[in-house]
Coordinates of C-alpha atoms in Angstrom, one line a residue:
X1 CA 36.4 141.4 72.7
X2 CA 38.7 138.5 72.7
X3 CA 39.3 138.9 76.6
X4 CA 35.6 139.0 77.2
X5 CA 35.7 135.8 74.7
X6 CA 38.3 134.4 77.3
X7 CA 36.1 134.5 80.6
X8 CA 32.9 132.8 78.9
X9 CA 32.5 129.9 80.9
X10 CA 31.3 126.3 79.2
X11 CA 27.5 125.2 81.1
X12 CA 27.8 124.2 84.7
X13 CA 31.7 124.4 85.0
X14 CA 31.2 127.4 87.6
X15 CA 29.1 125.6 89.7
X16 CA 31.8 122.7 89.5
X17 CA 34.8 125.4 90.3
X18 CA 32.9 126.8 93.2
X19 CA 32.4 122.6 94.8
X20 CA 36.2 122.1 94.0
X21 CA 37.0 125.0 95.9
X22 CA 35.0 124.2 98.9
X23 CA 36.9 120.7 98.3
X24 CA 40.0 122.6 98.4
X25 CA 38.9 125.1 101.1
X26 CA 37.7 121.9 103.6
X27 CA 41.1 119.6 102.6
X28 CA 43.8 122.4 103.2
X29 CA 42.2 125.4 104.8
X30 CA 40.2 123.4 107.3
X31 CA 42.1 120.0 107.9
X32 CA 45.7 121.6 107.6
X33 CA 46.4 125.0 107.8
X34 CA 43.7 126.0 110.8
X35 CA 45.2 123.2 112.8
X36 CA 48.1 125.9 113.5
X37 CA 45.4 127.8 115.0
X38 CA 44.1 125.1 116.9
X39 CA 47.6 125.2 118.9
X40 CA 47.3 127.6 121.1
X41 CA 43.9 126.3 122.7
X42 CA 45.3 123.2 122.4
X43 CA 48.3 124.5 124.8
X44 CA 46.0 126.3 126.5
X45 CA 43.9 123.8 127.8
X46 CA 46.7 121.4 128.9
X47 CA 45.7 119.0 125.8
X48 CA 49.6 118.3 124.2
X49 CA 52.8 120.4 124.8
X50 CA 54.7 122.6 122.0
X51 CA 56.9 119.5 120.7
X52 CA 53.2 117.5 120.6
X53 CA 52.1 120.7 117.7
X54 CA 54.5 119.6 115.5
X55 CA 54.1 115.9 116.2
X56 CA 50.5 115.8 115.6
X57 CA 51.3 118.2 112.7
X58 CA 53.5 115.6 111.1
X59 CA 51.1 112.6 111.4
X60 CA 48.9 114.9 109.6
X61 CA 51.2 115.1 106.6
X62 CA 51.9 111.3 106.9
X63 CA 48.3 110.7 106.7
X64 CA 47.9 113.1 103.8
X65 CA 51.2 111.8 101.6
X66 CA 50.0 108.2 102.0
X67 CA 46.1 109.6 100.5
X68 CA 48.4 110.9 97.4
X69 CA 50.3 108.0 96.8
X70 CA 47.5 105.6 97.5
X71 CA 45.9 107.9 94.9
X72 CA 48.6 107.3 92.3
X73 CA 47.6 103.6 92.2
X74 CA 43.7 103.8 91.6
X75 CA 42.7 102.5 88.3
X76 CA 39.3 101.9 87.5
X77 CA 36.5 104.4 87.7
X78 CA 34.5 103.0 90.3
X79 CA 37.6 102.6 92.4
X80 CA 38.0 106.3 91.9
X81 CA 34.7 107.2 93.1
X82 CA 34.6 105.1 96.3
X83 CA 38.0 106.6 97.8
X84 CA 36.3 109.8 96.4
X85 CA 33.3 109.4 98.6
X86 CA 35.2 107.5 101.8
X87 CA 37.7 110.9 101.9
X88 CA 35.2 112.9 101.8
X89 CA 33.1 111.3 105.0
X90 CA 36.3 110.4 106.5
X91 CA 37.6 114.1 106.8
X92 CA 34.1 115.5 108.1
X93 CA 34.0 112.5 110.6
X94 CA 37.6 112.8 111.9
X95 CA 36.7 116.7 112.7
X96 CA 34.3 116.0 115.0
X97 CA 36.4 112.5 116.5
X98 CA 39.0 115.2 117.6
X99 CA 36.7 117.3 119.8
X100 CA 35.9 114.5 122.0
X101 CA 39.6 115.1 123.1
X102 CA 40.0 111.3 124.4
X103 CA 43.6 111.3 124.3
X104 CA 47.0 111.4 122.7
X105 CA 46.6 108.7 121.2
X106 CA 43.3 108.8 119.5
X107 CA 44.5 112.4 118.5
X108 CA 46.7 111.3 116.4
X109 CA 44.9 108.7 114.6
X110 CA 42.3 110.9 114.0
X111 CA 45.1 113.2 112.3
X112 CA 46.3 110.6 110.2
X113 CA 43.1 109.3 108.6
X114 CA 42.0 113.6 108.3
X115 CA 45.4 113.5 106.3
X116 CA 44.3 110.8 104.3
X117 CA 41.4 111.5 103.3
X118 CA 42.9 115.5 102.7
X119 CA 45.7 114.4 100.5
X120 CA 43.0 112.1 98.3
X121 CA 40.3 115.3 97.6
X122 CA 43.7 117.3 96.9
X123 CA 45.0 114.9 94.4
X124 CA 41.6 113.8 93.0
X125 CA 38.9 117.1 93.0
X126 CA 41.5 119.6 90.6
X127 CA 40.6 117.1 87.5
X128 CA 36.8 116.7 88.1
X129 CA 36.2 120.4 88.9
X130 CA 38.1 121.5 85.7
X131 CA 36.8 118.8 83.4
X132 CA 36.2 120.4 80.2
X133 CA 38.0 123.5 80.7
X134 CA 41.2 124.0 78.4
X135 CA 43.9 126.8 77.8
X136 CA 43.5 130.4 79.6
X137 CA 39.9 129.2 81.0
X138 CA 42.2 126.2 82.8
X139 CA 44.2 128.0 83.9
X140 CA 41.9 130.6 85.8
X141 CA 39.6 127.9 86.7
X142 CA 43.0 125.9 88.5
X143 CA 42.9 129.7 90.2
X144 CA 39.6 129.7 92.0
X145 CA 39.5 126.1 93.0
X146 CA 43.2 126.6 94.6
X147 CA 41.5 129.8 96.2
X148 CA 39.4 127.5 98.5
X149 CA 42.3 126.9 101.0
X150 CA 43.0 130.5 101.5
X151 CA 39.4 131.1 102.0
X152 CA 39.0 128.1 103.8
X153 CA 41.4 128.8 106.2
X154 CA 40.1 132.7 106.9
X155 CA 36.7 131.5 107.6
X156 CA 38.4 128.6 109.9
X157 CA 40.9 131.0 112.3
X158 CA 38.0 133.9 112.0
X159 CA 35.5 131.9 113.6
X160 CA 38.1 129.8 115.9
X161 CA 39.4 133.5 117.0
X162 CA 35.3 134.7 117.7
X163 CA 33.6 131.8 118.8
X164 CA 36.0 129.7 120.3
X165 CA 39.2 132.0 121.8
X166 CA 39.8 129.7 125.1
X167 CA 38.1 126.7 124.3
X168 CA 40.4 123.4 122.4
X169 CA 36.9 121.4 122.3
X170 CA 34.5 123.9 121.2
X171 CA 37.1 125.0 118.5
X172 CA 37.0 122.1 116.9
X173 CA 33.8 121.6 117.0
X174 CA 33.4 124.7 115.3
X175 CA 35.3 123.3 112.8
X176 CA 34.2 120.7 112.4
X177 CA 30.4 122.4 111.8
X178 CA 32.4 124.4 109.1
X179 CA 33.4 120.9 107.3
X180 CA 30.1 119.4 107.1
X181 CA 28.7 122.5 105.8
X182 CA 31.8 122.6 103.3
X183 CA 31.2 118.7 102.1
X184 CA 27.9 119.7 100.7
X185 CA 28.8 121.0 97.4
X186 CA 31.5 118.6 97.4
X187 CA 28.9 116.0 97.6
X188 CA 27.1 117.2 94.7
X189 CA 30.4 117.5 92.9
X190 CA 31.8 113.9 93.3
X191 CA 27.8 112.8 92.7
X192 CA 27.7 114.8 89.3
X193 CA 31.2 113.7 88.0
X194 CA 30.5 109.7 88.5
X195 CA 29.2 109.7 84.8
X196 CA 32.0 111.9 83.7
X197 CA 34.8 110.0 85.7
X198 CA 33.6 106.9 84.1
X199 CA 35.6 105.6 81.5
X200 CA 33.9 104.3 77.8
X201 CA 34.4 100.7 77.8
X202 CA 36.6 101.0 74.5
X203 CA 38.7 103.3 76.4
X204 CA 39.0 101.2 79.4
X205 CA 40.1 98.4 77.4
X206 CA 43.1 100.8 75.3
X207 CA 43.9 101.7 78.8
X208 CA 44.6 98.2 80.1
X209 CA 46.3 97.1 76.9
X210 CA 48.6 99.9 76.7
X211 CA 49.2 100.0 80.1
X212 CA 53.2 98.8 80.3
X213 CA 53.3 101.5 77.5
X214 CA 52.4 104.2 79.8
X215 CA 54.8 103.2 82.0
X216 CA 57.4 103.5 79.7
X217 CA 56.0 107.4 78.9
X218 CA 56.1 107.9 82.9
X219 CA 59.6 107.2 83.1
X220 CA 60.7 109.3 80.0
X221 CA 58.4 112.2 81.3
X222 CA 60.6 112.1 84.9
X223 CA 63.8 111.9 83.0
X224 CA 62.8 115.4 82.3
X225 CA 65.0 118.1 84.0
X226 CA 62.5 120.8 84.1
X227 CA 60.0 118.3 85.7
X228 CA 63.1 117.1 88.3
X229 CA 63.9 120.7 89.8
X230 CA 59.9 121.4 90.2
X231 CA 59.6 118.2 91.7
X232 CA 62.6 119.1 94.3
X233 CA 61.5 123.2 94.5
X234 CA 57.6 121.8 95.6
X235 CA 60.2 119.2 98.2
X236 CA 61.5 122.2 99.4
X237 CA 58.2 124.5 99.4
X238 CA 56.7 121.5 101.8
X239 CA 59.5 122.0 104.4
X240 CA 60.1 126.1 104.3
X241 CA 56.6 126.5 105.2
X242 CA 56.4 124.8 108.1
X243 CA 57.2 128.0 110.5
X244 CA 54.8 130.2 109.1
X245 CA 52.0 127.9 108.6
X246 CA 52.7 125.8 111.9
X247 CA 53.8 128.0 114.3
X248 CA 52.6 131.7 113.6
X249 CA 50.2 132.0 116.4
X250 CA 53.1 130.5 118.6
X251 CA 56.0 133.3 117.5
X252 CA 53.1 136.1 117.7
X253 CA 51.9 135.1 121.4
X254 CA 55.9 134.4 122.7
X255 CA 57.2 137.5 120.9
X256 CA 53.8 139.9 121.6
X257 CA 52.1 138.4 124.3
X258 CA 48.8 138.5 122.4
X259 CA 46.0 136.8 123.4
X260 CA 44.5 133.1 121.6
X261 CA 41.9 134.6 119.5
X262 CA 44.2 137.4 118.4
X263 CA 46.7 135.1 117.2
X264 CA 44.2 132.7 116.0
X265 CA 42.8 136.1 113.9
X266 CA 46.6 136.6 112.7
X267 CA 46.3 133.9 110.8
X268 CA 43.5 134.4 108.6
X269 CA 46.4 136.5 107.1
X270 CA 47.7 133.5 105.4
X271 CA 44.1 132.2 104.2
X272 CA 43.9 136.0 102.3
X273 CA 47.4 135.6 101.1
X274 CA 46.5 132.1 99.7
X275 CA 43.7 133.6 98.0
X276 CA 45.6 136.7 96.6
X277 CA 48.4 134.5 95.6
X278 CA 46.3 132.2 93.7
X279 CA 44.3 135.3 92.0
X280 CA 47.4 136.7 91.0
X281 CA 49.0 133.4 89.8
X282 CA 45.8 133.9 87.3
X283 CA 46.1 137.3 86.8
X284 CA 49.0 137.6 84.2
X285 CA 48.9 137.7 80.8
X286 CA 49.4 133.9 79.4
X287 CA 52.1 134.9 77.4
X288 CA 54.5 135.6 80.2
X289 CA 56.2 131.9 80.7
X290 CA 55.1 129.8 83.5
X291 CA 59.0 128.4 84.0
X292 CA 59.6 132.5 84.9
X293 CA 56.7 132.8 87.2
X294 CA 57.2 129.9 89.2
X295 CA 61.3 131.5 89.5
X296 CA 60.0 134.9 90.4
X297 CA 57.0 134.1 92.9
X298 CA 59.9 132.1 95.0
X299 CA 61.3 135.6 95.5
X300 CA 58.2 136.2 97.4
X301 CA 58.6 133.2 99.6
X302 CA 62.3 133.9 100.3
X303 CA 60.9 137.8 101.5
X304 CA 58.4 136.4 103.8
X305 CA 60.4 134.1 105.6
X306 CA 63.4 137.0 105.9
X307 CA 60.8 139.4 107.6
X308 CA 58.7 136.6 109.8
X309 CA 62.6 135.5 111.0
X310 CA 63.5 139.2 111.6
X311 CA 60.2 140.7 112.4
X312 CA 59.5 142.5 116.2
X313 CA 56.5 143.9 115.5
X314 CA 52.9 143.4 114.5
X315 CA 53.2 144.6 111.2
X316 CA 56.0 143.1 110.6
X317 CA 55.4 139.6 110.9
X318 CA 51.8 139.9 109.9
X319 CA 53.3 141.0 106.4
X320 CA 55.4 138.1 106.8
X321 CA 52.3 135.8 107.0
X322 CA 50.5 137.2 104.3
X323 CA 53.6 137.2 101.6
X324 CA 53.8 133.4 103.1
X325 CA 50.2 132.4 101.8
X326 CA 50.7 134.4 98.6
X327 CA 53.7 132.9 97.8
X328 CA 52.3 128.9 98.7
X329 CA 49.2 129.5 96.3
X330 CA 51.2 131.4 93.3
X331 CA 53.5 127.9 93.6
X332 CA 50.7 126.1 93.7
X333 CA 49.0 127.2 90.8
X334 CA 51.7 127.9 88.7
X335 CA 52.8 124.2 89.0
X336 CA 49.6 122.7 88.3
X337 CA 49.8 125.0 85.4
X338 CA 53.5 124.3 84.3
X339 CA 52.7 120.3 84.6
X340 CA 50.5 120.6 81.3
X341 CA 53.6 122.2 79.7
X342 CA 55.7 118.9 80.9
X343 CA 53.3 115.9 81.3
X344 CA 51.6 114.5 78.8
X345 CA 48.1 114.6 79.7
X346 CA 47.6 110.9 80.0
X347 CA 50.1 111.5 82.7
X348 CA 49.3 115.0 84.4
X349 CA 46.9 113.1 87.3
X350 CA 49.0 110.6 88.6
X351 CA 52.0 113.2 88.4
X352 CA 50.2 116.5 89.9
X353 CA 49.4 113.4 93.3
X354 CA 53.0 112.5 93.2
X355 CA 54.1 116.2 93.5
X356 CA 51.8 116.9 96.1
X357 CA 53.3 113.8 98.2
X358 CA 56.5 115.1 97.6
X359 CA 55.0 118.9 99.3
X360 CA 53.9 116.5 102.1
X361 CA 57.1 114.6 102.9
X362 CA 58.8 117.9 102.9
X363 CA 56.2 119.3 105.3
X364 CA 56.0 116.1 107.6
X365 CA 59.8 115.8 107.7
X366 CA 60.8 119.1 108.8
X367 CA 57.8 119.5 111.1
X368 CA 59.1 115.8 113.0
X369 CA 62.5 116.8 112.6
X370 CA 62.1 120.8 114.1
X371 CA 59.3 119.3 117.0
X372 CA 62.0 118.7 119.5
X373 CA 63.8 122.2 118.8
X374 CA 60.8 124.0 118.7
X375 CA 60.0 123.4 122.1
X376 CA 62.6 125.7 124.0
X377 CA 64.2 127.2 120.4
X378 CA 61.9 128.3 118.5
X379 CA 63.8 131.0 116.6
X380 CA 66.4 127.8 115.2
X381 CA 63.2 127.1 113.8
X382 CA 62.5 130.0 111.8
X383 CA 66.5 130.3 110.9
X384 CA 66.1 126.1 109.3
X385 CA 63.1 127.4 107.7
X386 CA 64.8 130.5 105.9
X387 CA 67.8 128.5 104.9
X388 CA 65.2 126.1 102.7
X389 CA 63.4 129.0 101.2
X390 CA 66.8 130.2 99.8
X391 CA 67.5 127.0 98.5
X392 CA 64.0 126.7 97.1
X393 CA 64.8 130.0 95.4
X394 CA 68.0 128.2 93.7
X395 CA 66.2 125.5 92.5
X396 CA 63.3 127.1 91.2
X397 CA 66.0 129.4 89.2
X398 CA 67.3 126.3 87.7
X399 CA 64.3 124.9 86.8
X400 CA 63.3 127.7 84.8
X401 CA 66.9 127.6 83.0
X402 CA 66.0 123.8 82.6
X403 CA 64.6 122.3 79.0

């Protein structure tokens, strides 16, 4: 009885889990992660060359840490709700900019302002779709809106892999349709939670006034050590991803000789490991400690990244892929989760952006710093990418030994 107590659900907050997580599902599944799809035709059709993948791929991420950082400084309400609205046109417009394919440099403008706009919905929508939820319901709620981008991105590669196998253009057009019909909900979601985003003018005025005294809390809440090592294991989660998420369809067509669409379809692995890591993540009881989760679900990472650098088969590496995207989303949720233990909640917004910067600098860094090398060696790549995942291991250990 008190489980079934657990999973009642307060008026209307489903419908506002099921908008985040098409906010979730269009910001990572669609913007980011199906861009590694998008490689191949891109290749294909003569558009960029392998270094371009991760170049584009890292203006992405600098797009997308500036939209969380930017996000960091937003005070008032109405502030909130026009960058709100802006990323949410912005990353449907800059879908369809892309499949007019006018050049380099347009590309990567376009992938900047996608990032942008990506990064704001990713540090903004978590706290609207989960207003009013508290304790185990949170905590499975923060489960199905993270659940967006591994859905998000199976729909993506699936129908990139069906309807657009050969074609660069009429992929992203295709995903681009996909976006529009994903900003719908999210629409009504950002429309619905104006009058809840608003603050009471009495609370608006205590916020002002006590504003250098927040500050002050800020800094004492990073002197934390816990809060330190998950701020450098989500660092090093950015970078160790990078070979799996950006260059899967590139190791299964060099080492396999598949075709586009089948290694477009590969990826959807990731979007259902995203989604199974994230259901998981939700799954235990809430008396096992988050501090021990987060240590144990980098185990997962570290095997992923040992069998997609070993792996010569099929099997193999599509294992690889699907441990990869469990692994992201149990982080993921887990740390969203653990911040409430740490931050106070005056505080958990403008630290959960702050941390998902940090996941983007890690990602943009190695993916600029790995774009030369992973032209002619790609399997340096893969090796750089294992030797993070170990050290994100360490420090997620230490994190959980932390205070």
């Amino acid at each position: 009885m008190a489980d079934a107590q657990a999973v009642v659900w307060p008026q209307g907050s489903r419908l506002r889990i099921f908008a985040g997580a098409c906010a979730i599902a269009l910001s990572l599944g669609v913007v980011r992660f199906d861009f590694a799809a998008l490689g191949r035709q891109m290749l294909e059709s003569g558009w960029v060359d392998p270094q371009a993948i991760g170049r584009l791929a890292g203006l992405n991420l600098a797009g997308y840490v500036l939209g969380c950082l930017h996000h960091t400084r937003i005070r008032s309400s109405a502030a909130f709700r026009r960058v709100m609205a802006l990323s949410l046109a912005v990353t449907v417009a800059s879908l369809w900019l892309e499949a007019l394919g006018l050049g380099s440099w347009w590309q990567g403008l376009w992938r900047v302002l996608a990032g942008w706009a990506s990064g704001s919905l990713m540090a903004g929508v978590p706290g609207l779709a989960l207003h009013g939820l508290s304790g185990h319901r949170r905590r499975r709620g923060t489960a199905l809106v993270m659940v967006g981008a591994g859905l998000g991105t199976v729909v993506g590669a699936v129908a990139i892999g069906s309807l657009a196998p050969r074609s660069a253009s009429m992929a992203w057009v295709v995903l681009a349709a996909l976006a529009s019909l994903l900003a719908i909900p999210v629409g009504w979601l950002l429309r619905r939670s104006a009058g809840a985003a608003a603050s009471p003018p009495s609370r608006r005025s205590s916020e002002a006034a006590g504003l250098r005294g927040d500050l002050i809390s800020a800094e004492s809440v990073w002197a934390s050590p816990a809060l330190r090592f998950l701020s450098l294991g989500y660092l090093l989660m950015g970078a160790s991803q990078v070979p799996v998420v950006l260059y899967e369809p590139l190791v299964v067509s060099h080492r396999f000789g598949v075709s586009p669409g089948l290694s477009s379809d590969s990826l959807s692995l990731l979007g259902v490991g995203c989604a199974t890591g994230a259901l998981l993540a939700a799954s235990v009881p809430r008396s096992w400690p988050t501090r021990s989760l987060l240590a144990l679900g980098s185990w997962v990472g570290l095997g992923g990244s040992v069998l997609f650098l070993l792996g010569r088969s099929l099997p193999v590496v599509a294992a690889a892929t699907f441990l990869t995207g469990a692994w992201i989303w149990i982080m993921v949720t887990l740390t969203f989760d653990r911040l409430q233990e740490l931050v106070p909640e005056a505080q958990h917004r403008a630290t959960w952006a702050w941390l998902t910067a940090l996941l983007g600098i890690g990602f943009m860094l190695f993916s600029f710093g790995c774009a030369q090398l992973a032209t002619d060696h790609l399997d340096n790549v893969l090796l750089l990418g294992t030797a993070f995942m170990a050290l994100h291991v360490v420090i997620e250990l230490r994190q959980m030994q932390a205070d």
